[in-house]
């Protein structure tokens, strides 16, 4: 394999040097000394197999409904303690949905409502938010919608009227989102729709969710976490679906991957092999108007990207690494695809047109949101000078209208800004038109250091109170979050 897919300058920029990332894995990355007790340190002390990619890709279980009636699927989920086997020879205690990390996947269909009864069997107040869901405010998982510990319950109604999208649910208790999501409270909610089902995109076993999240470990195998408001917590090891840089056997055919950056604060730049093309078909809130070829995919926390990868371009036996060009040491390798035979006649394809973008009414209000850090001894993040306060409403958009929101990043950190209760279009990013892959519906947008980003949220869902915040979890916790009231 040559580096022909990347120019030399790009290769240097992504730190690939001359390494053949398609067929080999750079073992040196794992030999670097790392301070503290980390996953890498753990692997060395355990003298475990030096295979850098030891685990097969796990798939989170798909949750089965407890009841199915006309137009409604009912689920029951308990948030509880559990144990994950991530490192060789030691257990990692987690606290997750049904005691697993990642939690179980909910598969929903447009037009069929979902009702989830959540039970909190953990020892602290929790909040369940469906990220990207167009849900009535009572079911959104606003930080004030606390479920009491020790058996408290709350019922969530998800109407699923919006088009298909890769959504996820996670904890949202204010001030504790970073620690609890890190501890395991994160899972997929995959919403399909009929139009999408008729597009011949890869389905069934060829439609694979990938939850990317960084973690660090203590010597006893437990997750290591320290609240770090600036820059936000970063782990030293990348997990996909709860396994360290795992491998997946793939046939020589097309696969759809629904990639979620579920990390607290770590951004990624995903590159396949030495810059092979991935075909992006969807962003946060569903299908793009048409597929977009990508060599590098930047992903801030909470963003989702659906791609189709055609493995028929590789020979049998090829080992193709998906890596993070923005990583260092153990955060470079994300996972590896081992191309086995098979494939046969391809039944899936990527149509040239995916979904027409709906028209949005022109904005009828303008909001400017400077993003900044303040505080004296203790730094705190703010939006427009104000940190989160449940008793303060920062704006009142009208239901059925759209607005123009400008985020001005006056800080040296990236802020993935996320709005609840609506979807938005990106109008400009750093003074330029958005990348075509960011020109569909989104709910989270990268506002890079020193940059200004303009979005157009469309409040076509429900009236009521919703938050908007930075999805660097530690920034959101302290306390880069505002509140809107969508008024009828
Ligand atoms: Cu993914 Cu307000 O959250
Ligand atoms: Cu959200
Ligand atoms: Cu931030």
Tab-separated table of C-alpha atoms and ligand atoms in Angstrom:
chain	number	residue	atom	x	y	z
A	1	UNK	CA	0.000	0.000	0.000
A	2	UNK	CA	1.356	3.423	-0.787
A	3	UNK	CA	0.376	6.690	0.724
A	4	UNK	CA	-1.190	7.812	-2.523
A	5	UNK	CA	-4.497	8.564	-0.892
A	6	UNK	CA	-2.913	11.246	1.225
A	7	UNK	CA	-0.530	13.909	0.087
A	8	UNK	CA	2.770	13.929	1.919
A	9	UNK	CA	1.901	17.157	3.639
A	10	UNK	CA	-1.365	15.707	4.867
A	11	UNK	CA	0.386	12.565	6.006
A	12	UNK	CA	2.797	14.630	8.060
A	13	UNK	CA	-0.041	16.683	9.440
A	14	UNK	CA	-1.825	13.546	10.578
A	15	UNK	CA	1.370	12.253	12.059
A	16	UNK	CA	1.421	9.140	9.934
A	17	UNK	CA	4.962	9.565	8.717
A	18	UNK	CA	5.660	6.680	6.404
A	19	UNK	CA	3.916	4.012	8.470
A	20	UNK	CA	1.834	1.575	6.474
A	21	UNK	CA	-1.304	1.837	8.516
A	22	UNK	CA	-3.287	-0.476	6.314
A	23	UNK	CA	-1.306	-3.630	6.873
A	24	UNK	CA	0.548	-3.206	10.086
A	25	UNK	CA	0.122	-1.764	13.487
A	26	UNK	CA	2.682	0.453	15.105
A	27	UNK	CA	3.671	-1.467	18.216
A	28	UNK	CA	6.006	1.285	19.342
A	29	UNK	CA	3.028	3.342	20.305
A	30	UNK	CA	2.353	0.875	23.087
A	31	UNK	CA	5.936	0.781	24.298
A	32	UNK	CA	6.146	4.433	25.232
A	33	UNK	CA	6.528	5.064	28.937
A	34	UNK	CA	3.324	6.372	30.405
A	35	UNK	CA	3.120	7.966	33.791
A	36	UNK	CA	0.578	6.789	36.308
A	37	UNK	CA	-1.151	3.462	36.254
A	38	UNK	CA	-2.824	3.187	32.938
A	39	UNK	CA	-4.315	0.529	30.774
A	40	UNK	CA	-1.020	0.253	28.968
A	41	UNK	CA	0.835	-0.096	32.259
A	42	UNK	CA	-1.645	-2.691	33.347
A	43	UNK	CA	-1.113	-4.704	30.191
A	44	UNK	CA	2.615	-4.668	30.761
A	45	UNK	CA	2.461	-5.678	34.415
A	46	UNK	CA	0.100	-8.476	33.576
A	47	UNK	CA	2.484	-9.603	30.867
A	48	UNK	CA	-0.615	-10.344	28.878
A	49	UNK	CA	-0.498	-11.174	25.226
A	50	UNK	CA	1.335	-8.360	23.538
A	51	UNK	CA	-1.186	-8.323	20.748
A	52	UNK	CA	-2.053	-4.640	20.694
A	53	UNK	CA	-5.590	-5.348	19.566
A	54	UNK	CA	-6.587	-8.225	21.786
A	55	UNK	CA	-10.362	-8.123	21.877
A	56	UNK	CA	-13.031	-8.808	19.310
A	57	UNK	CA	-15.447	-5.930	18.837
A	58	UNK	CA	-18.317	-6.432	21.276
A	59	UNK	CA	-21.809	-5.406	20.221
A	60	UNK	CA	-24.088	-3.950	22.869
A	61	UNK	CA	-27.163	-6.165	23.357
A	62	UNK	CA	-30.411	-5.008	21.756
A	63	UNK	CA	-33.044	-4.396	24.409
A	64	UNK	CA	-36.264	-6.404	24.090
A	65	UNK	CA	-39.557	-4.674	24.871
A	66	UNK	CA	-41.469	-5.847	27.937
A	67	UNK	CA	-44.708	-5.152	26.069
A	68	UNK	CA	-45.703	-4.421	22.504
A	69	UNK	CA	-49.065	-2.952	21.601
A	70	UNK	CA	-50.475	-1.139	18.607
A	71	UNK	CA	-48.053	1.695	17.869
A	72	UNK	CA	-46.127	1.404	21.161
A	73	UNK	CA	-43.082	-0.505	22.409
A	74	UNK	CA	-42.566	-0.487	26.170
A	75	UNK	CA	-39.209	-1.036	27.799
A	76	UNK	CA	-37.923	-1.257	31.347
A	77	UNK	CA	-34.358	-0.300	32.198
A	78	UNK	CA	-32.624	-0.403	35.571
A	79	UNK	CA	-29.559	1.732	36.208
A	80	UNK	CA	-27.348	-0.411	38.378
A	81	UNK	CA	-23.871	-1.591	39.137
A	82	UNK	CA	-22.201	-4.178	37.002
A	83	UNK	CA	-18.844	-5.511	35.981
A	84	UNK	CA	-17.074	-5.147	32.663
A	85	UNK	CA	-14.153	-7.254	31.479
A	86	UNK	CA	-11.985	-4.742	29.641
A	87	UNK	CA	-8.450	-5.543	30.813
A	88	UNK	CA	-7.038	-9.049	30.895
A	89	UNK	CA	-7.416	-10.702	34.274
A	90	UNK	CA	-9.195	-7.924	36.177
A	91	UNK	CA	-12.752	-6.729	36.435
A	92	UNK	CA	-13.808	-3.142	35.910
A	93	UNK	CA	-16.757	-2.085	38.063
A	94	UNK	CA	-19.212	0.070	36.124
A	95	UNK	CA	-22.580	1.671	36.778
A	96	UNK	CA	-24.733	1.457	33.686
A	97	UNK	CA	-28.102	0.812	32.110
A	98	UNK	CA	-28.949	-2.792	33.015
A	99	UNK	CA	-25.512	-2.893	34.632
A	100	UNK	CA	-23.667	-2.944	31.316
A	101	UNK	CA	-21.301	-0.639	29.465
A	102	UNK	CA	-22.235	0.342	26.845
A	103	UNK	CA	-25.859	-0.030	27.886
A	104	UNK	CA	-28.376	-1.959	25.795
A	105	UNK	CA	-29.347	-0.538	22.413
A	106	UNK	CA	-32.940	0.526	21.880
A	107	UNK	CA	-34.077	0.018	18.280
A	108	UNK	CA	-36.988	2.259	17.407
A	109	UNK	CA	-38.965	2.986	14.273
A	110	UNK	CA	-40.402	6.249	13.081
A	111	UNK	CA	-44.157	6.231	13.690
A	112	UNK	CA	-43.979	3.745	16.595
A	113	UNK	CA	-43.743	5.345	20.015
A	114	UNK	CA	-41.410	4.067	22.695
A	115	UNK	CA	-42.065	4.223	26.425
A	116	UNK	CA	-39.161	3.547	28.758
A	117	UNK	CA	-39.545	3.095	32.502
A	118	UNK	CA	-36.202	3.887	34.076
A	119	UNK	CA	-35.426	2.638	37.582
A	120	UNK	CA	-32.548	4.111	39.538
A	121	UNK	CA	-30.951	1.351	41.608
A	122	UNK	CA	-27.793	3.393	42.115
A	123	UNK	CA	-26.909	5.522	45.120
A	124	UNK	CA	-27.187	8.990	43.604
A	125	UNK	CA	-29.713	11.159	41.784
A	126	UNK	CA	-29.757	10.484	38.051
A	127	UNK	CA	-31.357	11.989	34.945
A	128	UNK	CA	-31.952	10.160	31.661
A	129	UNK	CA	-31.656	12.217	28.478
A	130	UNK	CA	-32.321	10.984	24.944
A	131	UNK	CA	-29.683	12.889	23.000
A	132	UNK	CA	-31.039	14.044	19.652
A	133	UNK	CA	-34.588	12.968	20.450
A	134	UNK	CA	-37.432	15.295	19.531
A	135	UNK	CA	-39.298	14.577	22.723
A	136	UNK	CA	-41.841	16.494	24.809
A	137	UNK	CA	-40.072	18.425	27.577
A	138	UNK	CA	-41.326	16.066	30.339
A	139	UNK	CA	-39.458	13.195	28.652
A	140	UNK	CA	-36.365	15.064	27.566
A	141	UNK	CA	-34.195	14.503	30.585
A	142	UNK	CA	-33.706	18.124	31.575
A	143	UNK	CA	-31.161	18.229	34.449
A	144	UNK	CA	-33.976	19.071	36.878
A	145	UNK	CA	-35.832	15.806	36.087
A	146	UNK	CA	-34.086	13.847	38.776
A	147	UNK	CA	-34.786	10.159	39.462
A	148	UNK	CA	-34.227	9.429	43.145
A	149	UNK	CA	-31.659	6.825	44.141
A	150	UNK	CA	-32.564	3.511	45.683
A	151	UNK	CA	-35.400	2.567	43.360
A	152	UNK	CA	-36.856	5.843	42.107
A	153	UNK	CA	-38.585	5.622	38.724
A	154	UNK	CA	-39.545	7.831	35.829
A	155	UNK	CA	-41.443	7.067	32.636
A	156	UNK	CA	-40.216	8.544	29.356
A	157	UNK	CA	-42.360	8.835	26.241
A	158	UNK	CA	-40.512	9.093	22.967
A	159	UNK	CA	-42.869	9.835	20.067
A	160	UNK	CA	-40.347	8.921	17.304
A	161	UNK	CA	-41.953	11.271	14.794
A	162	UNK	CA	-38.599	12.525	13.529
A	163	UNK	CA	-36.725	10.845	10.649
A	164	UNK	CA	-34.312	8.002	11.314
A	165	UNK	CA	-31.088	8.902	13.143
A	166	UNK	CA	-28.361	7.543	15.370
A	167	UNK	CA	-29.373	8.778	18.808
A	168	UNK	CA	-28.088	7.878	22.244
A	169	UNK	CA	-29.218	8.103	25.823
A	170	UNK	CA	-27.039	9.088	28.725
A	171	UNK	CA	-27.072	10.487	32.223
A	172	UNK	CA	-27.559	14.263	32.615
A	173	UNK	CA	-27.502	15.027	36.347
A	174	UNK	CA	-26.149	18.512	36.663
A	175	UNK	CA	-22.563	18.718	37.859
A	176	UNK	CA	-22.187	14.941	37.641
A	177	UNK	CA	-22.718	14.187	33.969
A	178	UNK	CA	-19.013	13.764	33.251
A	179	UNK	CA	-18.343	11.310	36.070
A	180	UNK	CA	-21.496	9.223	35.598
A	181	UNK	CA	-21.362	8.909	31.815
A	182	UNK	CA	-17.706	7.964	32.198
A	183	UNK	CA	-18.758	5.368	34.789
A	184	UNK	CA	-20.969	3.673	32.203
A	185	UNK	CA	-24.316	5.460	31.748
A	186	UNK	CA	-24.351	5.673	27.944
A	187	UNK	CA	-26.153	3.642	25.259
A	188	UNK	CA	-27.443	3.770	21.687
A	189	UNK	CA	-30.984	4.530	20.584
A	190	UNK	CA	-31.203	3.745	16.880
A	191	UNK	CA	-34.177	5.189	15.085
A	192	UNK	CA	-35.061	3.794	11.637
A	193	UNK	CA	-37.620	4.959	9.124
A	194	UNK	CA	-39.285	3.431	6.068
A	195	UNK	CA	-37.758	5.724	3.473
A	196	UNK	CA	-34.337	4.884	4.778
A	197	UNK	CA	-35.177	1.178	4.882
A	198	UNK	CA	-35.868	1.310	1.120
A	199	UNK	CA	-32.484	2.798	0.258
A	200	UNK	CA	-30.543	-0.501	0.122
A	201	UNK	CA	-28.061	0.713	2.735
A	202	UNK	CA	-26.290	-2.078	4.652
A	203	UNK	CA	-28.636	-3.658	7.181
A	204	UNK	CA	-28.807	-6.314	9.838
A	205	UNK	CA	-25.363	-7.658	10.740
A	206	UNK	CA	-23.839	-5.153	8.297
A	207	UNK	CA	-25.220	-2.168	10.254
A	208	UNK	CA	-22.882	-1.787	13.233
A	209	UNK	CA	-22.921	0.802	16.038
A	210	UNK	CA	-19.497	1.933	17.291
A	211	UNK	CA	-19.349	3.822	20.565
A	212	UNK	CA	-15.930	5.421	20.888
A	213	UNK	CA	-14.921	6.507	24.385
A	214	UNK	CA	-11.594	7.078	26.115
A	215	UNK	CA	-10.889	5.757	29.583
A	216	UNK	CA	-8.030	5.454	32.083
A	217	UNK	CA	-7.629	2.712	34.647
A	218	UNK	CA	-6.469	2.301	38.225
A	219	UNK	CA	-4.240	-0.607	39.207
A	220	UNK	CA	-7.251	-2.606	40.407
A	221	UNK	CA	-8.907	-2.329	36.994
A	222	UNK	CA	-11.426	0.340	37.953
A	223	UNK	CA	-11.943	3.381	35.761
A	224	UNK	CA	-9.784	6.298	36.844
A	225	UNK	CA	-11.571	9.641	36.845
A	226	UNK	CA	-10.720	13.046	38.157
A	227	UNK	CA	-12.970	16.026	37.576
A	228	UNK	CA	-11.013	18.388	35.400
A	229	UNK	CA	-12.930	21.430	34.265
A	230	UNK	CA	-10.098	22.713	32.132
A	231	UNK	CA	-9.580	21.211	29.620
A	232	UNK	CA	-12.019	18.407	30.568
A	233	UNK	CA	-11.216	14.789	31.398
A	234	UNK	CA	-9.284	12.759	28.858
A	235	UNK	CA	-8.503	9.090	29.240
A	236	UNK	CA	-5.313	7.553	27.890
A	237	UNK	CA	-6.884	4.552	26.147
A	238	UNK	CA	-9.556	4.310	23.440
A	239	UNK	CA	-12.437	1.875	23.832
A	240	UNK	CA	-14.920	0.908	21.150
A	241	UNK	CA	-18.158	-0.599	22.485
A	242	UNK	CA	-16.313	-1.101	25.754
A	243	UNK	CA	-13.243	-2.932	24.406
A	244	UNK	CA	-9.739	-1.540	24.019
A	245	UNK	CA	-8.933	-0.921	20.343
A	246	UNK	CA	-10.787	-4.086	19.284
A	247	UNK	CA	-10.754	-5.954	15.979
A	248	UNK	CA	-13.653	-6.923	13.827
A	249	UNK	CA	-13.680	-9.577	11.122
A	250	UNK	CA	-15.307	-8.158	7.999
A	251	UNK	CA	-16.253	-9.681	4.665
A	252	UNK	CA	-15.249	-8.088	1.386
A	253	UNK	CA	-18.446	-6.045	1.140
A	254	UNK	CA	-20.127	-2.854	2.365
A	255	UNK	CA	-20.833	-2.133	6.006
A	256	UNK	CA	-22.584	0.753	7.679
A	257	UNK	CA	-21.017	2.022	10.878
A	258	UNK	CA	-22.888	4.343	13.208
A	259	UNK	CA	-20.085	6.100	15.013
A	260	UNK	CA	-20.692	7.978	18.241
A	261	UNK	CA	-18.060	9.926	20.109
A	262	UNK	CA	-19.208	9.179	23.653
A	263	UNK	CA	-16.013	10.566	25.192
A	264	UNK	CA	-16.251	13.236	27.857
A	265	UNK	CA	-13.854	15.713	26.306
A	266	UNK	CA	-11.714	14.019	23.655
A	267	UNK	CA	-12.110	14.944	19.996
A	268	UNK	CA	-11.024	12.481	17.278
A	269	UNK	CA	-9.919	12.675	13.673
A	270	UNK	CA	-10.803	9.311	12.246
A	271	UNK	CA	-8.726	8.008	9.356
A	272	UNK	CA	-9.125	4.600	7.718
A	273	UNK	CA	-5.874	2.914	6.715
A	274	UNK	CA	-3.668	5.418	4.997
A	275	UNK	CA	-6.531	7.721	4.184
A	276	UNK	CA	-8.986	5.417	2.414
A	277	UNK	CA	-12.347	6.900	1.619
A	278	UNK	CA	-15.237	6.472	3.991
A	279	UNK	CA	-18.627	7.414	2.605
A	280	UNK	CA	-20.505	9.493	5.119
A	281	UNK	CA	-24.261	9.072	4.772
A	282	UNK	CA	-25.579	10.646	7.964
A	283	UNK	CA	-24.710	13.135	10.670
A	284	UNK	CA	-26.229	13.693	14.130
A	285	UNK	CA	-29.880	13.953	13.154
A	286	UNK	CA	-30.029	11.538	10.247
A	287	UNK	CA	-29.314	11.081	6.548
A	288	UNK	CA	-27.480	13.721	4.552
A	289	UNK	CA	-29.017	14.865	1.261
A	290	UNK	CA	-26.304	12.932	-0.532
A	291	UNK	CA	-23.266	10.869	0.429
A	292	UNK	CA	-20.005	12.678	1.168
A	293	UNK	CA	-16.588	11.063	0.576
A	294	UNK	CA	-14.277	11.592	3.512
A	295	UNK	CA	-10.617	10.883	4.188
A	296	UNK	CA	-10.586	12.321	7.702
A	297	UNK	CA	-13.608	12.594	9.955
A	298	UNK	CA	-13.323	14.998	12.872
A	299	UNK	CA	-15.646	14.157	15.758
A	300	UNK	CA	-16.245	16.218	18.867
A	301	UNK	CA	-17.913	14.656	21.913
A	302	UNK	CA	-21.578	13.656	21.317
A	303	UNK	CA	-21.392	13.980	17.532
A	304	UNK	CA	-22.532	11.055	15.392
A	305	UNK	CA	-21.375	10.096	11.938
A	306	UNK	CA	-22.750	7.201	9.886
A	307	UNK	CA	-20.380	5.919	7.230
A	308	UNK	CA	-20.399	3.133	4.673
A	309	UNK	CA	-17.061	1.405	4.197
A	310	UNK	CA	-16.582	-0.861	1.196
A	311	UNK	CA	-14.141	-3.586	2.200
A	312	UNK	CA	-14.166	-5.139	-1.277
A	313	UNK	CA	-11.377	-2.650	-2.069
A	314	UNK	CA	-9.078	-4.669	0.220
A	315	UNK	CA	-7.660	-8.103	-0.332
A	316	UNK	CA	-8.423	-11.093	1.822
A	317	UNK	CA	-6.131	-10.998	4.854
A	318	UNK	CA	-5.763	-7.214	4.919
A	319	UNK	CA	-5.771	-5.646	8.340
A	320	UNK	CA	-7.161	-2.142	8.141
A	321	UNK	CA	-6.707	0.123	11.116
A	322	UNK	CA	-9.175	2.857	11.934
A	323	UNK	CA	-7.061	5.358	13.748
A	324	UNK	CA	-7.243	8.702	15.399
A	325	UNK	CA	-4.976	11.242	13.742
A	326	UNK	CA	-5.589	13.592	16.672
A	327	UNK	CA	-4.427	11.011	19.215
A	328	UNK	CA	-1.212	10.344	21.045
A	329	UNK	CA	0.226	7.067	22.403
A	330	UNK	CA	-2.694	4.726	23.158
A	331	UNK	CA	-5.317	7.034	21.781
A	332	UNK	CA	-4.075	6.607	18.220
A	333	UNK	CA	-5.496	3.155	17.512
A	334	UNK	CA	-9.277	3.067	17.488
A	335	UNK	CA	-9.935	-0.391	16.066
A	336	UNK	CA	-8.926	-2.771	13.309
A	337	UNK	CA	-10.887	-4.454	10.548
A	338	UNK	CA	-9.575	-7.870	9.572
A	339	UNK	CA	-10.724	-8.598	6.058
A	340	UNK	CA	-11.700	-12.246	5.761
A	341	UNK	CA	-13.062	-13.847	2.607
A	342	UNK	CA	-16.717	-13.977	1.766
A	343	UNK	CA	-18.754	-11.107	0.556
A	344	UNK	CA	-20.147	-12.708	-2.565
A	345	UNK	CA	-22.733	-10.741	-4.474
A	346	UNK	CA	-23.203	-7.347	-2.880
A	347	UNK	CA	-26.825	-6.644	-1.998
A	348	UNK	CA	-26.282	-3.166	-0.585
A	349	UNK	CA	-25.316	0.115	-2.171
A	350	UNK	CA	-25.132	3.812	-1.440
A	351	UNK	CA	-27.627	5.699	-3.581
A	352	UNK	CA	-26.586	9.056	-4.968
A	353	UNK	CA	-29.516	10.752	-3.278
A	354	UNK	CA	-30.350	9.966	0.326
A	355	UNK	CA	-32.939	12.376	1.669
A	356	UNK	CA	-34.170	15.775	0.549
A	357	UNK	CA	-33.488	18.459	3.134
A	358	UNK	CA	-36.671	20.070	4.380
A	359	UNK	CA	-37.039	23.812	4.060
A	360	UNK	CA	-36.676	25.824	7.220
A	361	UNK	CA	-38.579	29.111	7.637
A	362	UNK	CA	-36.229	32.085	7.696
A	363	UNK	CA	-34.976	33.057	11.136
A	364	UNK	CA	-37.135	35.401	13.128
A	365	UNK	CA	-34.713	36.105	15.970
A	366	UNK	CA	-31.002	36.520	16.443
A	367	UNK	CA	-29.046	35.341	19.506
A	368	UNK	CA	-25.380	35.867	20.196
A	369	UNK	CA	-23.684	33.509	22.657
A	370	UNK	CA	-20.088	34.272	23.641
A	371	UNK	CA	-18.422	31.167	25.111
A	372	UNK	CA	-15.912	31.864	27.804
A	373	UNK	CA	-14.133	30.866	30.956
A	374	UNK	CA	-14.303	32.842	34.186
A	375	UNK	CA	-13.950	32.324	37.901
A	376	UNK	CA	-11.033	33.214	40.109
A	377	UNK	CA	-9.506	30.373	42.111
A	378	UNK	CA	-11.777	27.840	40.408
A	379	UNK	CA	-12.389	28.180	36.686
A	380	UNK	CA	-15.978	27.939	35.516
A	381	UNK	CA	-17.283	28.015	31.981
A	382	UNK	CA	-20.094	30.267	30.893
A	383	UNK	CA	-22.321	31.240	28.006
A	384	UNK	CA	-22.702	34.985	27.622
A	385	UNK	CA	-21.109	35.499	31.043
A	386	UNK	CA	-23.660	33.326	32.859
A	387	UNK	CA	-23.249	29.823	34.240
A	388	UNK	CA	-26.169	27.386	34.419
A	389	UNK	CA	-29.080	28.262	36.667
A	390	UNK	CA	-32.345	26.266	36.478
A	391	UNK	CA	-34.233	29.343	37.619
A	392	UNK	CA	-33.052	31.486	34.728
A	393	UNK	CA	-34.448	31.314	31.192
A	394	UNK	CA	-31.924	32.636	28.676
A	395	UNK	CA	-34.208	32.864	25.657
A	396	UNK	CA	-37.760	32.193	24.523
A	397	UNK	CA	-37.944	30.960	20.937
A	398	UNK	CA	-41.418	30.585	19.424
A	399	UNK	CA	-42.665	27.116	18.570
A	400	UNK	CA	-42.663	26.537	14.822
A	401	UNK	CA	-40.072	29.215	14.083
A	402	UNK	CA	-36.377	29.189	13.420
A	403	UNK	CA	-33.646	31.458	14.765
A	404	UNK	CA	-30.081	32.436	14.053
A	405	UNK	CA	-27.699	31.534	16.857
A	406	UNK	CA	-24.102	32.722	16.823
A	407	UNK	CA	-21.582	31.033	19.100
A	408	UNK	CA	-18.437	33.091	19.586
A	409	UNK	CA	-15.615	31.084	21.108
A	410	UNK	CA	-13.389	33.483	23.018
A	411	UNK	CA	-11.487	30.645	24.687
A	412	UNK	CA	-8.600	28.379	23.775
A	413	UNK	CA	-10.746	25.200	23.986
A	414	UNK	CA	-13.171	23.623	21.569
A	415	UNK	CA	-16.825	23.655	22.614
A	416	UNK	CA	-19.156	21.090	21.031
A	417	UNK	CA	-22.388	23.039	21.461
A	418	UNK	CA	-25.563	20.994	21.729
A	419	UNK	CA	-29.222	22.016	21.773
A	420	UNK	CA	-32.014	19.924	23.249
A	421	UNK	CA	-35.500	19.757	21.776
A	422	UNK	CA	-34.634	20.801	18.233
A	423	UNK	CA	-32.424	20.140	15.243
A	424	UNK	CA	-30.349	22.770	13.505
A	425	UNK	CA	-28.538	23.613	10.306
A	426	UNK	CA	-25.006	24.928	10.389
A	427	UNK	CA	-24.871	28.220	8.463
A	428	UNK	CA	-21.182	28.979	8.866
A	429	UNK	CA	-18.179	27.665	10.732
A	430	UNK	CA	-15.170	29.894	11.238
A	431	UNK	CA	-16.494	32.326	8.628
A	432	UNK	CA	-16.799	29.617	5.964
A	433	UNK	CA	-19.675	27.562	4.656
A	434	UNK	CA	-19.946	24.282	6.580
A	435	UNK	CA	-18.329	21.130	5.249
A	436	UNK	CA	-20.940	19.253	3.131
A	437	UNK	CA	-20.981	16.551	5.832
A	438	UNK	CA	-22.115	19.175	8.341
A	439	UNK	CA	-24.737	20.698	6.071
A	440	UNK	CA	-27.578	18.330	7.043
A	441	UNK	CA	-29.528	18.281	10.302
A	442	UNK	CA	-27.364	18.349	13.383
A	443	UNK	CA	-27.778	18.710	17.136
A	444	UNK	CA	-24.150	19.202	18.178
A	445	UNK	CA	-21.602	21.437	16.463
A	446	UNK	CA	-17.881	22.000	16.942
A	447	UNK	CA	-17.059	25.566	17.920
A	448	UNK	CA	-13.278	25.518	17.666
A	449	UNK	CA	-10.956	27.817	19.637
A	450	UNK	CA	-11.264	31.419	18.519
A	451	UNK	CA	-13.963	30.527	15.987
A	452	UNK	CA	-17.468	31.783	15.411
A	453	UNK	CA	-20.165	29.329	14.367
A	454	UNK	CA	-23.635	30.287	13.190
A	455	UNK	CA	-26.478	27.759	13.374
A	456	UNK	CA	-30.157	27.866	12.558
A	457	UNK	CA	-32.223	25.855	15.033
A	458	UNK	CA	-35.758	24.941	13.962
A	459	UNK	CA	-38.144	24.719	16.911
A	460	UNK	CA	-40.692	22.475	15.236
A	461	UNK	CA	-41.067	20.000	18.099
A	462	UNK	CA	-42.688	20.827	21.411
A	463	UNK	CA	-43.125	23.839	23.634
A	464	UNK	CA	-41.414	23.897	27.019
A	465	UNK	CA	-38.101	24.130	28.773
A	466	UNK	CA	-34.937	22.682	27.261
A	467	UNK	CA	-31.243	23.199	27.899
A	468	UNK	CA	-28.421	23.944	25.495
A	469	UNK	CA	-24.850	23.361	26.534
A	470	UNK	CA	-21.297	22.436	25.762
A	471	UNK	CA	-20.933	18.651	25.403
A	472	UNK	CA	-17.439	18.608	26.752
A	473	UNK	CA	-19.003	17.006	29.837
A	474	UNK	CA	-16.816	18.776	32.365
A	475	UNK	CA	-17.511	22.116	30.695
A	476	UNK	CA	-21.240	21.388	30.824
A	477	UNK	CA	-20.994	20.330	34.457
A	478	UNK	CA	-19.294	23.572	35.454
A	479	UNK	CA	-21.460	25.113	34.038
A	480	UNK	CA	-21.523	25.925	30.350
A	481	UNK	CA	-25.242	25.500	29.961
A	482	UNK	CA	-28.180	27.747	29.217
A	483	UNK	CA	-31.880	27.270	29.209
A	484	UNK	CA	-34.561	28.098	26.672
A	485	UNK	CA	-38.293	28.050	26.879
A	486	UNK	CA	-39.963	27.239	23.592
A	487	UNK	CA	-43.248	29.111	23.690
A	488	UNK	CA	-46.383	28.368	21.705
B	1	LIG	CU1	-26.023	14.534	25.126
B	1	LIG	CU2	-27.683	17.593	27.008
B	1	LIG	O1	-26.853	16.054	26.113
B	2	LIG	CU1	-28.978	16.120	24.172
B	3	LIG	CU1	-16.867	23.553	26.234
